[in-house]
CSV table of C-alpha atoms and ligand atoms in Angstrom, one decimal:
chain,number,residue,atom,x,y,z
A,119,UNK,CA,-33.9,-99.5,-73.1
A,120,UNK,CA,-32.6,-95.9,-72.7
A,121,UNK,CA,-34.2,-94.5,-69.0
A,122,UNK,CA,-34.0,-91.0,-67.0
A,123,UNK,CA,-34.3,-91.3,-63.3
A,124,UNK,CA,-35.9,-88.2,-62.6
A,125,UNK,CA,-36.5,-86.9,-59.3
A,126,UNK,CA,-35.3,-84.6,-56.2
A,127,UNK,CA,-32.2,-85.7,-54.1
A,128,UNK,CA,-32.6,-88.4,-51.4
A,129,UNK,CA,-35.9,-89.8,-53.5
A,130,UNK,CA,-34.0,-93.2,-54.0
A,131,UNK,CA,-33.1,-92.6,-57.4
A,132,UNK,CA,-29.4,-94.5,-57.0
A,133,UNK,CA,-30.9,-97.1,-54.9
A,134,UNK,CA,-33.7,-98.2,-57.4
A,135,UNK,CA,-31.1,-97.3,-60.8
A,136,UNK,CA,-28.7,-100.4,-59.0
A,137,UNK,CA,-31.8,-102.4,-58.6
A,138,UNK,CA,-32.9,-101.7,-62.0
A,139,UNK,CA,-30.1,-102.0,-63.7
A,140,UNK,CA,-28.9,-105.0,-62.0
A,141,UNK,CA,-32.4,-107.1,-62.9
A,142,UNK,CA,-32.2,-105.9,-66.1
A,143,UNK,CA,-28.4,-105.8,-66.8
A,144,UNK,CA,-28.8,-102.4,-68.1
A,145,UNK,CA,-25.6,-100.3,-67.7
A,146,UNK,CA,-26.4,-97.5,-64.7
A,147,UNK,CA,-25.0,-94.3,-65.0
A,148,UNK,CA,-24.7,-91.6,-62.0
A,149,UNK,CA,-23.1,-88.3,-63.2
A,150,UNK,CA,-22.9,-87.6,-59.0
A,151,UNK,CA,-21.0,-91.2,-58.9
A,152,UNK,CA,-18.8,-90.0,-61.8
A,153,UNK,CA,-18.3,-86.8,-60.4
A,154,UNK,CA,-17.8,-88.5,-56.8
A,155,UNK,CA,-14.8,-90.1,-58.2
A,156,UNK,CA,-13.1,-87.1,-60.8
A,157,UNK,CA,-13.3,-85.4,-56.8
A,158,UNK,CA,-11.7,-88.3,-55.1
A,159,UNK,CA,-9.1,-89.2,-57.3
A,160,UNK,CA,-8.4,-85.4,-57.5
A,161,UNK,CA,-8.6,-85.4,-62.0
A,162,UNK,CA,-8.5,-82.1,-63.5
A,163,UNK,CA,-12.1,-82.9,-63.3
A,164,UNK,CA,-12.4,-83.1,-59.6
A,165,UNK,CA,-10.8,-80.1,-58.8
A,166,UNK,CA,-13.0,-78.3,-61.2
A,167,UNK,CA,-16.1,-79.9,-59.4
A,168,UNK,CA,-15.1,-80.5,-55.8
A,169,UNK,CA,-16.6,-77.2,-54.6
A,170,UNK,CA,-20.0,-77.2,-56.4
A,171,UNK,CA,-20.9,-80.1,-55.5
A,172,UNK,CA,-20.0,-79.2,-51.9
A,173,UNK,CA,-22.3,-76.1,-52.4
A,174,UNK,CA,-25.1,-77.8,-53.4
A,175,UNK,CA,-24.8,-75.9,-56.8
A,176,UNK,CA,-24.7,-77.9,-60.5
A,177,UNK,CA,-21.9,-78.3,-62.1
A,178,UNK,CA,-21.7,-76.2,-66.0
A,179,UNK,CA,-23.9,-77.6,-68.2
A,180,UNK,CA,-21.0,-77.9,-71.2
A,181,UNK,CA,-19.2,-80.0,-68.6
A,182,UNK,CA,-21.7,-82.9,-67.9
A,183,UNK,CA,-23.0,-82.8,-71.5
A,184,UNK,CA,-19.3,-83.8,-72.7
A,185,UNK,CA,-19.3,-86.0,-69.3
A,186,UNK,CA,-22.5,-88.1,-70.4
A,187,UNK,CA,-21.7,-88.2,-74.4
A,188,UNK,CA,-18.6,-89.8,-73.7
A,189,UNK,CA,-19.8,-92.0,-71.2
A,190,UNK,CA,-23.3,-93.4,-73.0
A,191,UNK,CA,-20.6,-94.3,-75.9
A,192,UNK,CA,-18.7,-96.4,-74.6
A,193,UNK,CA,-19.7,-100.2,-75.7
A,194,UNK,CA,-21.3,-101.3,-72.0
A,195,UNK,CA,-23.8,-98.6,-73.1
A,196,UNK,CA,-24.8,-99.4,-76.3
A,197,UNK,CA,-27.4,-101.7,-75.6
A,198,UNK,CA,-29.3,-99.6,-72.9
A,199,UNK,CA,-29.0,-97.6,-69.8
A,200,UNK,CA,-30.6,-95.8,-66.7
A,201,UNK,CA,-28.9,-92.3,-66.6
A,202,UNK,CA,-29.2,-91.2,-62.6
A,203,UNK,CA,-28.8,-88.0,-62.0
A,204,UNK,CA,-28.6,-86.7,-65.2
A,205,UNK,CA,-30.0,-84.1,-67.1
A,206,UNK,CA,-30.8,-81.5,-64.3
A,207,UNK,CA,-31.7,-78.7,-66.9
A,208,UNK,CA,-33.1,-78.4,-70.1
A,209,UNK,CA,-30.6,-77.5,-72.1
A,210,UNK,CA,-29.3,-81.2,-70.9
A,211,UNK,CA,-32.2,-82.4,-71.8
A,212,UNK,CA,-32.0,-80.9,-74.8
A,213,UNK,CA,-28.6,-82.1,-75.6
A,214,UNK,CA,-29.3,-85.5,-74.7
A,215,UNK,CA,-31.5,-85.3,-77.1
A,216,UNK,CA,-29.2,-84.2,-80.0
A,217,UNK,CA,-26.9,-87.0,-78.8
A,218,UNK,CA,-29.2,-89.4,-78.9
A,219,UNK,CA,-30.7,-88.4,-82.6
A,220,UNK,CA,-26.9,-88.2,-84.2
A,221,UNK,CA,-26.3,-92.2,-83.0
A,222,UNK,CA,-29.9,-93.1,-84.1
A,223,UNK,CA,-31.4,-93.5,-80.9
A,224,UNK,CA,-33.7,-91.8,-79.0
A,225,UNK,CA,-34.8,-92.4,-74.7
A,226,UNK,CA,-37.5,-95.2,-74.3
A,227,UNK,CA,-38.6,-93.4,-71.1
A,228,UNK,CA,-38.0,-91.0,-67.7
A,229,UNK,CA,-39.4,-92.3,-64.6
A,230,UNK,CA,-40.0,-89.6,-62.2
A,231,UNK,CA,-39.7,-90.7,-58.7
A,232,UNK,CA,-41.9,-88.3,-56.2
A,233,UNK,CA,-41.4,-87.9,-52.7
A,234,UNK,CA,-42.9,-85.4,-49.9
A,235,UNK,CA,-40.1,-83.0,-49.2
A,236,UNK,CA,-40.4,-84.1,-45.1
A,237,UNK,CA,-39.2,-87.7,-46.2
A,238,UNK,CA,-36.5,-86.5,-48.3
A,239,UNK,CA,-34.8,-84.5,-45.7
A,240,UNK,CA,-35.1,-87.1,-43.6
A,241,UNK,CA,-33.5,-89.3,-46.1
A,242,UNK,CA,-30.7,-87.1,-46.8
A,243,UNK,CA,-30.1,-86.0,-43.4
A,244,UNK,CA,-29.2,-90.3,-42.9
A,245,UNK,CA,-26.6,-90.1,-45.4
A,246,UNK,CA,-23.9,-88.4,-44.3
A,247,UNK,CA,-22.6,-87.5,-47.5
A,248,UNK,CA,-20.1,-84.5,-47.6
A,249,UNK,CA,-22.7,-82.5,-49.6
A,250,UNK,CA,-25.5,-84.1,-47.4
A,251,UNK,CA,-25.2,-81.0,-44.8
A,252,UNK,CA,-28.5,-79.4,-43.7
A,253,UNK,CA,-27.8,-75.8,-45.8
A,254,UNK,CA,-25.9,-77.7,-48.4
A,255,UNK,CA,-29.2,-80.3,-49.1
A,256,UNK,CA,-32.0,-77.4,-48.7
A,257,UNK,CA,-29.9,-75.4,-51.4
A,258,UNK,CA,-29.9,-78.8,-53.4
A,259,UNK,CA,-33.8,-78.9,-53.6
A,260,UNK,CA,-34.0,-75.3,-54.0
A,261,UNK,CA,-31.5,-75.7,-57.2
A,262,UNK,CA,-33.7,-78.9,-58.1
A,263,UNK,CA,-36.8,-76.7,-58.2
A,264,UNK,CA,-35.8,-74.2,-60.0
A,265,UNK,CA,-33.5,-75.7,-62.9
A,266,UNK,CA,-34.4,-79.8,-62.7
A,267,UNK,CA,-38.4,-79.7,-61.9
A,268,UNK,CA,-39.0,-78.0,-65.1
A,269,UNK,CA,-38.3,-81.1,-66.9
A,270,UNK,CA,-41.2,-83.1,-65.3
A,271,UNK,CA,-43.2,-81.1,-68.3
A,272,UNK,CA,-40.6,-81.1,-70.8
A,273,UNK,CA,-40.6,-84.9,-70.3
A,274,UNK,CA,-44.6,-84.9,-70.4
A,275,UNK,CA,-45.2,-82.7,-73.3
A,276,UNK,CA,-43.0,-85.5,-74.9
A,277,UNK,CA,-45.4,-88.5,-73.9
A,278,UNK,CA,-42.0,-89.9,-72.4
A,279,UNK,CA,-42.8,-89.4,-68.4
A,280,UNK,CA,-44.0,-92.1,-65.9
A,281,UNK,CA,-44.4,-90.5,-62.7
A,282,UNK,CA,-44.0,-93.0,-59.5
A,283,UNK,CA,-44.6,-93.1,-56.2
A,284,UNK,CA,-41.2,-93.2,-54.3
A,285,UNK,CA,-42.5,-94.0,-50.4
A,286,UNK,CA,-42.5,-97.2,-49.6
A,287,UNK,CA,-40.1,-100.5,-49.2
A,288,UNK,CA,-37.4,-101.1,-51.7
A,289,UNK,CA,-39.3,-104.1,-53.6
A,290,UNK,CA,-42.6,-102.3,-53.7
A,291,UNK,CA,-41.2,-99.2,-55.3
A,292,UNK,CA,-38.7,-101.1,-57.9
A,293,UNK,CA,-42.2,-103.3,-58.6
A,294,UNK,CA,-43.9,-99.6,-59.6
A,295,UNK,CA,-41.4,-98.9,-61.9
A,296,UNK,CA,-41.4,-102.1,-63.7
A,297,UNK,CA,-45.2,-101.4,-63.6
A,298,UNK,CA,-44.6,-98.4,-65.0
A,299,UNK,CA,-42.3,-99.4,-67.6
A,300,UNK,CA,-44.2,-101.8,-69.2
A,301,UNK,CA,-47.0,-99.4,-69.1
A,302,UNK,CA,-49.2,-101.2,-67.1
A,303,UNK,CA,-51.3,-99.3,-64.1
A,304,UNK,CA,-49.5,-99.1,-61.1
A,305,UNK,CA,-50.8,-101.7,-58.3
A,306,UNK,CA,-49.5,-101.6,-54.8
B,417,AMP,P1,-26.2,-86.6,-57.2
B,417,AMP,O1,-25.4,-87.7,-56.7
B,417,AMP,O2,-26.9,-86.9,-58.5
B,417,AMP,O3,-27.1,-86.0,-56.2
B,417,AMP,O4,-25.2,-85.4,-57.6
B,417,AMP,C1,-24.4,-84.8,-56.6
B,417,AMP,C2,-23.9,-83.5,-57.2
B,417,AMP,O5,-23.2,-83.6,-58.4
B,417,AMP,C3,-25.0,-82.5,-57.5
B,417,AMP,O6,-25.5,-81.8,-56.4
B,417,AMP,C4,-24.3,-81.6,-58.5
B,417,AMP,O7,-23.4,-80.7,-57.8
B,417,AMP,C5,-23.4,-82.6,-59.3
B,417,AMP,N1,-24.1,-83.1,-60.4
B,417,AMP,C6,-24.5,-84.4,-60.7
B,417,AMP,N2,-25.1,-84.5,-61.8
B,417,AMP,C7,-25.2,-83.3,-62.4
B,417,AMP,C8,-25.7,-82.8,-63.6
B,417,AMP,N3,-26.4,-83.5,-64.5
B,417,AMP,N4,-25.6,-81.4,-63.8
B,417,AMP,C9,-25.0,-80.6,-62.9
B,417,AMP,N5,-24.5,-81.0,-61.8
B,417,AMP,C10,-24.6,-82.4,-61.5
């Protein structure tokens, strides 16, 4: 299986990708997690990064495209995995794509996690990440509006999107997205 966890900031898309991917022993991939890292351990990378992601802003598209090829080649990734957090614009999505096609493969689905923008906040604001700052994570949903939303169609228009409901307790919502996955209706 080859997923997208699609959805705005703070809508539990890392908490559900660890559930997922640790039922299903799918291999989870967070570009924020990667990039997280390239900052901490200060890589060419990181230093490159540290200050978009403080601003809320994405990082260059050319960047995490090369970022995501190499990663969803490496052998723990052959067999399937959830990408979190990744793409954020369509000409990601795009490129995913192209990836994808050259190795033979192709995405199995994107699960869109939806959440009112009042439980968000409230979410985010519970963090305490460094880019979890109240102008910092209202820029983040206005960048996800703008350049990530627009994929909820591009997804559709592919027959690839299952949209879930992200309120609710852990269990329930990771029980949706099985639901979803296996393309039965949604109960609970
Ligand atoms: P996340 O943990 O997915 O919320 O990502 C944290 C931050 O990392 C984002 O606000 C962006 O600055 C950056 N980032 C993560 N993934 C991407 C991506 N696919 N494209 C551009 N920037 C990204």
């Amino acid at each position: 299986m080859r997923l997208v966890l699609l959805g705005p900031p703070g809508v539990g898309k890392g908490t559900q990708g660890q559930r997922l991917a640790s039922d299903r022993g799918w291999s989870l991939i967070s570009t924020g997690d990667m990039l997280r890292l390239a900052v901490a351990e200060e890589t060419g990378l990181g230093k490159q990064v540290k200050s978009l992601i403080e601003a809320g802003l994405l990082v260059p598209d050319e960047v995490m495209i090369q970022l995501v090829k190499a990663r969803t080649a490496k052998p723990d990734a052959t067999h399937g995995f959830i990408l979190d957090g990744f793409p954020r614009t369509v000409p990601q999505a795009d490129a995913l794509q192209g990836i994808l096609s050259e190795r033979g493969q192709q995405l199995d689905a994107v699960l869109c996690l939806s959440a009112p923008d009042e439980e968000i906040v409230g979410r985010l604001a519970k963090r305490g990440r460094v880019d979890d700052v109240v102008n910092t994570v209202r820029k983040r949903l206005e960048v996800y509006r703008a350049q990530t939303a627009p994929l909820v169609e591009y997804y559709r228009g592919q027959g690839l999107l299952r949209e879930v409901e992200g309120v609710g307790e852990l269990e329930t919502i990771h029980g949706r997205l099985i639901a979803a996955l296996n393309g039965r209706p949604r109960s609970a």
